[in-house]
PDB file of C-alpha atoms in Angstrom:
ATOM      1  CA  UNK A   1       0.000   0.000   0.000  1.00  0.00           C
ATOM      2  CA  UNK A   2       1.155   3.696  -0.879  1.00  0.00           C
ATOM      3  CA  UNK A   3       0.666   6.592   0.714  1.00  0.00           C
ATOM      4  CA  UNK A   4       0.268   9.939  -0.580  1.00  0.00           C
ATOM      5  CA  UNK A   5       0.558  13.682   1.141  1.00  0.00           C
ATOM      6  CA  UNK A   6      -1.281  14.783   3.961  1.00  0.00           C
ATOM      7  CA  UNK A   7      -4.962  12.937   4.598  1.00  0.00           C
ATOM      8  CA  UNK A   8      -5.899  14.298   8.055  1.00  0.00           C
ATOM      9  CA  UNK A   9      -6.184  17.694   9.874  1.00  0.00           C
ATOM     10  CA  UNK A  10      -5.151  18.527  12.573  1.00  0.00           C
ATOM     11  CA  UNK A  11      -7.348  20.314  15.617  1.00  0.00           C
ATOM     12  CA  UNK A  12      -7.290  20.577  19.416  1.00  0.00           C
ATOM     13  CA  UNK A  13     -10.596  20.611  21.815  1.00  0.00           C
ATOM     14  CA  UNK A  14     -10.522  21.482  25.705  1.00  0.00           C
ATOM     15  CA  UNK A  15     -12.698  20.046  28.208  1.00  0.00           C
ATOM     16  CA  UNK A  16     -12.677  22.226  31.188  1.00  0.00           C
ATOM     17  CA  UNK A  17     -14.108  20.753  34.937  1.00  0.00           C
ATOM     18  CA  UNK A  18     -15.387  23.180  37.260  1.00  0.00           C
ATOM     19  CA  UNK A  19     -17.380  22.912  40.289  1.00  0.00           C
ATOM     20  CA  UNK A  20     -20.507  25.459  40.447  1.00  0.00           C
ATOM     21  CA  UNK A  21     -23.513  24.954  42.776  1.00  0.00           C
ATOM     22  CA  UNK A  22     -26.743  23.550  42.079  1.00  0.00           C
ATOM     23  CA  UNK A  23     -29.807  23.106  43.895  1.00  0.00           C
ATOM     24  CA  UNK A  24     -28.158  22.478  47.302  1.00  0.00           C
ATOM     25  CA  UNK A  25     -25.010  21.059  46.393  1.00  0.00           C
ATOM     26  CA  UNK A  26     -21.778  22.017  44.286  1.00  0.00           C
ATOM     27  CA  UNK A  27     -22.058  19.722  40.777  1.00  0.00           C
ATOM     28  CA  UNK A  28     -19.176  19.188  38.147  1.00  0.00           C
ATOM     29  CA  UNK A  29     -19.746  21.698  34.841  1.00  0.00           C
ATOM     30  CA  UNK A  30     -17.710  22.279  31.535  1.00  0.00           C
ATOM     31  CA  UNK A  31     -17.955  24.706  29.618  1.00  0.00           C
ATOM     32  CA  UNK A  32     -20.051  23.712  25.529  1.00  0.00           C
ATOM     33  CA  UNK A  33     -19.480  26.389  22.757  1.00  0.00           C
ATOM     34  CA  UNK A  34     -22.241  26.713  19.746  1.00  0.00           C
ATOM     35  CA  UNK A  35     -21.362  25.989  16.298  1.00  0.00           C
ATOM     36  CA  UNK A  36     -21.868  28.671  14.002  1.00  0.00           C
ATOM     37  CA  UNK A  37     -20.483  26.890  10.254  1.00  0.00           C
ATOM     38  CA  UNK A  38     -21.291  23.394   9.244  1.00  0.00           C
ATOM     39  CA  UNK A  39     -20.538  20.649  10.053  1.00  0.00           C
ATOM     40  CA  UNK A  40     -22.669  20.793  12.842  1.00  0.00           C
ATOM     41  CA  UNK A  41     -24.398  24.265  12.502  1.00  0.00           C
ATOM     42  CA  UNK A  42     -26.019  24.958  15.978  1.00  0.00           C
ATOM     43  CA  UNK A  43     -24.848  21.761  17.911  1.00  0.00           C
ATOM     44  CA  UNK A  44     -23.171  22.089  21.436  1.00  0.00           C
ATOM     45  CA  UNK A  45     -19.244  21.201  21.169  1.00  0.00           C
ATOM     46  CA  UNK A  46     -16.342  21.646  23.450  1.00  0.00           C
ATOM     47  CA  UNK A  47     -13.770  24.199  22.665  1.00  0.00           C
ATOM     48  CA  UNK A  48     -11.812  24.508  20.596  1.00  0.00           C
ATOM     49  CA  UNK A  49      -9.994  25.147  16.718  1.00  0.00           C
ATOM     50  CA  UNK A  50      -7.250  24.545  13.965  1.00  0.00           C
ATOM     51  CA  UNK A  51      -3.938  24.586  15.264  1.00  0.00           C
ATOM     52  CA  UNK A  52      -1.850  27.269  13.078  1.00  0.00           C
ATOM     53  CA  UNK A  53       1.181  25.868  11.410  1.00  0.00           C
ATOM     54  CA  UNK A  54       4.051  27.392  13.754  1.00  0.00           C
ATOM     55  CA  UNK A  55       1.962  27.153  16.966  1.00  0.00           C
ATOM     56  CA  UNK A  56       2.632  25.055  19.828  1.00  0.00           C
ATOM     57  CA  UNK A  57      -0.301  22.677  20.803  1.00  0.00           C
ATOM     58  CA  UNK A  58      -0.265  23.590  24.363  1.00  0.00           C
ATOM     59  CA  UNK A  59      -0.911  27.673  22.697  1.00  0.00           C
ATOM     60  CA  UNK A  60      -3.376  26.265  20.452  1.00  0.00           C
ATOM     61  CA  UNK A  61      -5.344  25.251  23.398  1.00  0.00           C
ATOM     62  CA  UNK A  62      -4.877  28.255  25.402  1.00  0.00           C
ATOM     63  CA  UNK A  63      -5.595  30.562  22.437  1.00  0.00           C
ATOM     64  CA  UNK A  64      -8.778  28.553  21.341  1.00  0.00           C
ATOM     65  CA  UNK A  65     -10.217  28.850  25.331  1.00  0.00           C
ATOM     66  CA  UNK A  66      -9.671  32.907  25.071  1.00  0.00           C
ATOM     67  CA  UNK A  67     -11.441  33.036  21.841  1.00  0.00           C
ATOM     68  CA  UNK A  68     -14.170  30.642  22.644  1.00  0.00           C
ATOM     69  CA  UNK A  69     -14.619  30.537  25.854  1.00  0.00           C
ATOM     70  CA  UNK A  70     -12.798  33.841  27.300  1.00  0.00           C
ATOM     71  CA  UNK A  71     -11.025  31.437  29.909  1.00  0.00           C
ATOM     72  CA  UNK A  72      -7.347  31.120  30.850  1.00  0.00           C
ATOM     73  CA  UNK A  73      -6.964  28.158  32.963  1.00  0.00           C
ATOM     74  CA  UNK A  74      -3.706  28.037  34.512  1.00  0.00           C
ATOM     75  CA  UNK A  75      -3.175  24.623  33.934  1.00  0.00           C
ATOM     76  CA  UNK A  76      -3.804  23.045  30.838  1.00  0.00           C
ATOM     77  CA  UNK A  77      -2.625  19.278  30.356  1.00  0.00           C
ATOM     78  CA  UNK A  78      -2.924  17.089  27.297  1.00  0.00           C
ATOM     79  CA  UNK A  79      -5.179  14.613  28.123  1.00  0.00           C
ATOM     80  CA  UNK A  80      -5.695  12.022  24.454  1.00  0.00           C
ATOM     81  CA  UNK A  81      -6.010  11.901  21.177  1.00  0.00           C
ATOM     82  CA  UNK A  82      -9.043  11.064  18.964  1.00  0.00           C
ATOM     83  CA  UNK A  83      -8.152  10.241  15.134  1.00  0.00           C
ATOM     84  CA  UNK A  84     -10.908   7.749  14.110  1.00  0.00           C
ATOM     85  CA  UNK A  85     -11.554   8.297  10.810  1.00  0.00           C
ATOM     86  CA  UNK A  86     -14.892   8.986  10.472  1.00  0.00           C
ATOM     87  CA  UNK A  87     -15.218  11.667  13.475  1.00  0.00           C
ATOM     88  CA  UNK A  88     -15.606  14.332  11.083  1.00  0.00           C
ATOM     89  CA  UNK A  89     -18.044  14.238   7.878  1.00  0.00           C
ATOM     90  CA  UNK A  90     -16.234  16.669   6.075  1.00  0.00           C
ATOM     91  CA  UNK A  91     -12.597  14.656   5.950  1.00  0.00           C
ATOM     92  CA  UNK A  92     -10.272  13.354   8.462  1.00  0.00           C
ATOM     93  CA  UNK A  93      -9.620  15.641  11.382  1.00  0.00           C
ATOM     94  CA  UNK A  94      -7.245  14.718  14.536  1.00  0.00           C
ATOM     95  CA  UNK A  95      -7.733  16.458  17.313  1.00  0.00           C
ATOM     96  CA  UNK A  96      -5.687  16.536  20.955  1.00  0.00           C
ATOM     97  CA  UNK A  97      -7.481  16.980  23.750  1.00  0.00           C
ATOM     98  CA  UNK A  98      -6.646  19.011  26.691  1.00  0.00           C
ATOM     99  CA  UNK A  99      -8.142  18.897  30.027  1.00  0.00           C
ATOM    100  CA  UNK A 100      -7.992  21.897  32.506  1.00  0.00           C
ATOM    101  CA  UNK A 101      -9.435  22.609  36.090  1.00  0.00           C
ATOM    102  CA  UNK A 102     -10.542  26.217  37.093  1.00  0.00           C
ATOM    103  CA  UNK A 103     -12.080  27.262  40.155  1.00  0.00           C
ATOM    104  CA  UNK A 104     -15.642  28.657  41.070  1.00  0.00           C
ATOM    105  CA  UNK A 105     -14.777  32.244  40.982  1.00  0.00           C
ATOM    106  CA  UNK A 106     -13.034  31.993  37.699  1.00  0.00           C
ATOM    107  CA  UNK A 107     -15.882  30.362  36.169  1.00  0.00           C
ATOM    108  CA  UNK A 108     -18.253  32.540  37.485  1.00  0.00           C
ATOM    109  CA  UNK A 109     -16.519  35.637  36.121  1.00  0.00           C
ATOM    110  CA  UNK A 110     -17.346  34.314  32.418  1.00  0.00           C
ATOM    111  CA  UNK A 111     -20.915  35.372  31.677  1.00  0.00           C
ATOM    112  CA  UNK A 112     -22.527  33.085  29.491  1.00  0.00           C
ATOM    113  CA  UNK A 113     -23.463  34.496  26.065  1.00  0.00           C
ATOM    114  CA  UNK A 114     -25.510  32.991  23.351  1.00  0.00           C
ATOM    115  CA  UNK A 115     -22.765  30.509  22.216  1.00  0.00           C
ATOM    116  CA  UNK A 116     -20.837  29.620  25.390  1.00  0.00           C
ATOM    117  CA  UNK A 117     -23.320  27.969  28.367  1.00  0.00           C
ATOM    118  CA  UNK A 118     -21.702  26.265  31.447  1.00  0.00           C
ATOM    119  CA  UNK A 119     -23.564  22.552  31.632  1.00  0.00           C
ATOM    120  CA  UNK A 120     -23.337  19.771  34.411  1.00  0.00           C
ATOM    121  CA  UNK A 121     -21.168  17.116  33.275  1.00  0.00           C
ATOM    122  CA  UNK A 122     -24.408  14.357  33.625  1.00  0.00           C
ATOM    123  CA  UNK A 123     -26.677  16.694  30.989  1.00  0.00           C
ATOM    124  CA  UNK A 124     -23.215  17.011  28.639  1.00  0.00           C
ATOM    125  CA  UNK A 125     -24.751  14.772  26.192  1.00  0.00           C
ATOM    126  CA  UNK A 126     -25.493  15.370  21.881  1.00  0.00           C
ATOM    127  CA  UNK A 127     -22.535  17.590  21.654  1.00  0.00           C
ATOM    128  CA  UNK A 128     -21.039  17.175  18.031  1.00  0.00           C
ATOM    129  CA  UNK A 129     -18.749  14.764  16.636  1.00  0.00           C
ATOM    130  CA  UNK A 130     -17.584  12.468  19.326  1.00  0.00           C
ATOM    131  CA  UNK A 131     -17.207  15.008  22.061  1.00  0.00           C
ATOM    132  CA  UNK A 132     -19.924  12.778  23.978  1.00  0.00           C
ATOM    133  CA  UNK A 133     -17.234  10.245  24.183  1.00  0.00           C
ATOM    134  CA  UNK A 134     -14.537  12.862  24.413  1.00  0.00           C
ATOM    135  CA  UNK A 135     -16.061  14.301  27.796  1.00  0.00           C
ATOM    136  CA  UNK A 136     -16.533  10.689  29.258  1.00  0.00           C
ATOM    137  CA  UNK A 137     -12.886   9.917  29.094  1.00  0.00           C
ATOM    138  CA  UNK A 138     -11.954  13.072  30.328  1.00  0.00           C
ATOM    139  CA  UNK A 139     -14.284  12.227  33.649  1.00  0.00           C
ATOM    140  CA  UNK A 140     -13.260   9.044  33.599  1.00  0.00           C
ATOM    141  CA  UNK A 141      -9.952  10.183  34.183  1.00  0.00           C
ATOM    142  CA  UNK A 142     -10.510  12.607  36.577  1.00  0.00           C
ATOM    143  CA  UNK A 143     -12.579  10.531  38.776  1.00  0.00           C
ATOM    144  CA  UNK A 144      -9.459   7.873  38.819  1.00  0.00           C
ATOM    145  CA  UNK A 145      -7.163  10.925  40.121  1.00  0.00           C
ATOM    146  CA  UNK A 146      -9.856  12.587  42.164  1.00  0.00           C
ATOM    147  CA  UNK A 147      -7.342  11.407  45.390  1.00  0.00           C
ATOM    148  CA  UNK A 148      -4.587  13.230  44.157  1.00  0.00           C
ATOM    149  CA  UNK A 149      -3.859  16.218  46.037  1.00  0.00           C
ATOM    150  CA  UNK A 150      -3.631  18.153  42.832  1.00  0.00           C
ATOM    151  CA  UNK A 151      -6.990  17.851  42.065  1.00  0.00           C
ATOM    152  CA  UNK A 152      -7.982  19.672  45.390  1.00  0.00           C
ATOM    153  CA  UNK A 153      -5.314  22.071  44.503  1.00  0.00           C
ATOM    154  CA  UNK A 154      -6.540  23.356  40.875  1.00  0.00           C
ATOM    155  CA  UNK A 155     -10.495  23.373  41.981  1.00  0.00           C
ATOM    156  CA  UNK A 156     -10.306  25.108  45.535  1.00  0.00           C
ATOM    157  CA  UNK A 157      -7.223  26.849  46.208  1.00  0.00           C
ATOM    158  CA  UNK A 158      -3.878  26.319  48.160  1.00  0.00           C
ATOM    159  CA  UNK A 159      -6.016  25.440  51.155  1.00  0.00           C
ATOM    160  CA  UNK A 160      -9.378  23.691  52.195  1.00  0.00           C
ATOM    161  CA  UNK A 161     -11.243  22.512  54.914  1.00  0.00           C
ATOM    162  CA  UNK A 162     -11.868  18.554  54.504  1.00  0.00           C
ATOM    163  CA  UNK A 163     -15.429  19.635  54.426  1.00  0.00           C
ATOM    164  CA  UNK A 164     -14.661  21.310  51.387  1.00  0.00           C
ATOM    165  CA  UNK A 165     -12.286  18.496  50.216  1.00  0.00           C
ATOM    166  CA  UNK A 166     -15.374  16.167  50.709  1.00  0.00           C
ATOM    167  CA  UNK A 167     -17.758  17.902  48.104  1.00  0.00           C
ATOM    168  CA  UNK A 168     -14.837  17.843  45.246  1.00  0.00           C
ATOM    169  CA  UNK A 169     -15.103  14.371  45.740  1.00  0.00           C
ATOM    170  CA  UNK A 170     -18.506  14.231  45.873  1.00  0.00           C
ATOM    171  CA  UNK A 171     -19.206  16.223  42.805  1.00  0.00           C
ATOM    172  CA  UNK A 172     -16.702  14.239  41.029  1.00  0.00           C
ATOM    173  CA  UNK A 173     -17.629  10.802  41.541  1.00  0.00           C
ATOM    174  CA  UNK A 174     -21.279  11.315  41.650  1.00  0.00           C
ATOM    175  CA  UNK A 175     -21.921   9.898  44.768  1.00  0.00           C
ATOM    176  CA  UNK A 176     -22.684  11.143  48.586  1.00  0.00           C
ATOM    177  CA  UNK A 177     -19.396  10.361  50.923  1.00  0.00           C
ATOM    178  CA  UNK A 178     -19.543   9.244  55.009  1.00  0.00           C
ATOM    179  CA  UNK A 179     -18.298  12.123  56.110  1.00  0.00           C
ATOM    180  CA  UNK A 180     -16.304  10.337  59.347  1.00  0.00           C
ATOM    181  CA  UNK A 181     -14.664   7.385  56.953  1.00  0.00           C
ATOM    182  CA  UNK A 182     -13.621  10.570  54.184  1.00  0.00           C
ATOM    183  CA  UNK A 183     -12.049  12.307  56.868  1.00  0.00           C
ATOM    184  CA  UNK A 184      -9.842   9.400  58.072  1.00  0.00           C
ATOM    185  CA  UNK A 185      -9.027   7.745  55.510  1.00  0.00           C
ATOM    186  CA  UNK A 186      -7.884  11.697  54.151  1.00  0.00           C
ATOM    187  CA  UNK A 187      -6.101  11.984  56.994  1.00  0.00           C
ATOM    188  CA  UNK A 188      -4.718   8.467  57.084  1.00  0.00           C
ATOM    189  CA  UNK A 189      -3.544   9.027  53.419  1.00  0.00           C
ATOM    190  CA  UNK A 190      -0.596  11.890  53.581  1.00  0.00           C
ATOM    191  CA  UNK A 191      -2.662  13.127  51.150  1.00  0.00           C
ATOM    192  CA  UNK A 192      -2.956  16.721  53.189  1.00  0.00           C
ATOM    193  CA  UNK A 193      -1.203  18.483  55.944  1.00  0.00           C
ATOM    194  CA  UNK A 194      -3.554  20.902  58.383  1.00  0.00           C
ATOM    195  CA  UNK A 195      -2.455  24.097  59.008  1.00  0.00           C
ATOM    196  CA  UNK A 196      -3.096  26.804  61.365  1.00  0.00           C
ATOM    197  CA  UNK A 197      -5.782  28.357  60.068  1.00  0.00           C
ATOM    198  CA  UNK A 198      -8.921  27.729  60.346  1.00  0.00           C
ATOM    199  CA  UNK A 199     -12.277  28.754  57.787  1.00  0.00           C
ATOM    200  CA  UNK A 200     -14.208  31.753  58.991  1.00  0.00           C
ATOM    201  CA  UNK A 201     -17.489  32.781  58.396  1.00  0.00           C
ATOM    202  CA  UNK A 202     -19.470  29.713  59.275  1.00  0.00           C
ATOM    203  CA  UNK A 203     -22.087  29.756  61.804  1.00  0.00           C
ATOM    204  CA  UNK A 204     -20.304  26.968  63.785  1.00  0.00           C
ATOM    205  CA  UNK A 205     -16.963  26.022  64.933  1.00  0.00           C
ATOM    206  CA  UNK A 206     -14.587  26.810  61.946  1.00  0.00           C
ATOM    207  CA  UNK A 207     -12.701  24.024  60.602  1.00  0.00           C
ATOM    208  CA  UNK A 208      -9.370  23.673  60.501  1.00  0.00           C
ATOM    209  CA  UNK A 209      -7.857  24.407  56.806  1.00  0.00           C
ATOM    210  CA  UNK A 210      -5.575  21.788  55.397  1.00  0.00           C
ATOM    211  CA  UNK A 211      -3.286  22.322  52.003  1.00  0.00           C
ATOM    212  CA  UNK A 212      -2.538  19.267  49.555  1.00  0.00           C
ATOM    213  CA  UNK A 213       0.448  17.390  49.838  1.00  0.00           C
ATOM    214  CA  UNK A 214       2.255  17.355  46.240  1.00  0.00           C
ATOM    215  CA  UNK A 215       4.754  14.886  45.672  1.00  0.00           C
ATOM    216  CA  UNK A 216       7.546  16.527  43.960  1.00  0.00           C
ATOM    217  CA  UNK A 217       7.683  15.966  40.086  1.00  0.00           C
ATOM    218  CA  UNK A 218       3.975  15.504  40.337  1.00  0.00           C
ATOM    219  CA  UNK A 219       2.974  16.909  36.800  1.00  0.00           C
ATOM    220  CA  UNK A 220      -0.872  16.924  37.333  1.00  0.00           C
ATOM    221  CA  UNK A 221      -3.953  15.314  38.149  1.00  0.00           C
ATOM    222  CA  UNK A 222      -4.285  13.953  34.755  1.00  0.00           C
ATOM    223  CA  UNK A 223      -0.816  12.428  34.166  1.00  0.00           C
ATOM    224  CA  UNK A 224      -1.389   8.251  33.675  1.00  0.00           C
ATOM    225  CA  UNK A 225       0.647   6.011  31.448  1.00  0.00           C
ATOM    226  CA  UNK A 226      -2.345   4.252  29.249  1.00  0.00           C
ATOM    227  CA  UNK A 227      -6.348   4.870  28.164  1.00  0.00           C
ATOM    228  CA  UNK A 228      -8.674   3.824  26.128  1.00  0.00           C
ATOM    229  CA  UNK A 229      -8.640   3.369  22.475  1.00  0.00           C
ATOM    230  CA  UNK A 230     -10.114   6.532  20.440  1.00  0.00           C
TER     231      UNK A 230
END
């Protein structure tokens, strides 16, 4: 078999996990952005664009999140890549994925306009090409780092009450939490170190605030050696 020139396109996509509340609990959200241009027209997608032909990937992502999304995570990781060859029905397109956490406030500061809309992750369903499957690695792969201290780290700030630990962990596996067995087997992991300060402006006792424990070299709370198939 021979091959010719260039047969594929190349693209990157961001899914972006935040934690925003909802009824009376905080829920996981991402960010969907609405096609304007075939394929497509009017469908929910994630983020994202063409990678320009001297641009790093890493800036692709970043650039496509300000012009989409108006977002600038702080951490952006490359999460996969999706190349099947029928993703797209206008031709071959590759795209690498990138997966960022932001915190509430950040979120919050980006008003949603008629093509951006924050979603829970559980309603992130009929988004265009395979971004249904995209999303559902990206959770699955945040759920299997959810212990990592990193995780805490990029969604509530340098520190946390375990209280506060408990609902990230909550909202990310989908699922309530005993709040006695959390806190000890927290505590029991190294996983967090308490400090001396303490959360104010509860009506009760404050809790004592605890920061992550990050082993050195950690690169972030996506970094694993295998996935799925794509």
């Amino acid at each position: 078999m021979t091959h010719g020139g260039p047969v594929a396109s190349v693209a990157v996509s961001t899914v972006i996990f935040t934690l925003l509340p909802r009824s009376d609990a905080l829920h996981l959200h991402l960010p969907v952005v609405r096609r304007t241009r075939d394929p497509f027209d009017g469908a929910w997608a994630l983020p994202g664009g063409w990678i320009g032909a001297d641009e790093d990937l890493a800036d692709a992502a970043r650039r496509t999140l300000v012009e989409t999304t108006g977002l600038r995570p702080s951490y952006v990781e490359q999460l996969y890549t999706f190349g099947r060859a029928d993703r797209s029905p206008t031709g071959r397109v590759v795209s690498v994925i990138y997966s960022a956490l932001v915190r509430s406030p950040e979120a919050a500061r980006v008003a949603e306009v008629h093509n951006v809309r924050w979603v829970p992750v559980a309603e992130a369903s009929g988004l265009a090409f395979d971004h249904d499957e995209v999303v559902a690695y990206a959770l699955w792969r945040l759920r299997a780092k959810v212990g990592y201290a990193q995780v805490a780290v990029h969604l509530l700030g340098e520190t946390f009450s375990l209280g506060q630990l408990r609902e990230v962990h909550e909202a990310v596996l989908g699922r309530e939490l005993d709040p006695a067995n959390f806190r000890r087997r927290v505590v029991a992991s190294g996983a967090v170190e308490a400090t001396d300060e303490h959360l104010t402006g509860g009506r009760h006792r404050p809790p004592r605030l605890y920061r992550a424990v990050v082993p050195e070299g950690a690169a972030g709370p996506f970094e694993t050696t295998a996935g799925p198939a794509a």
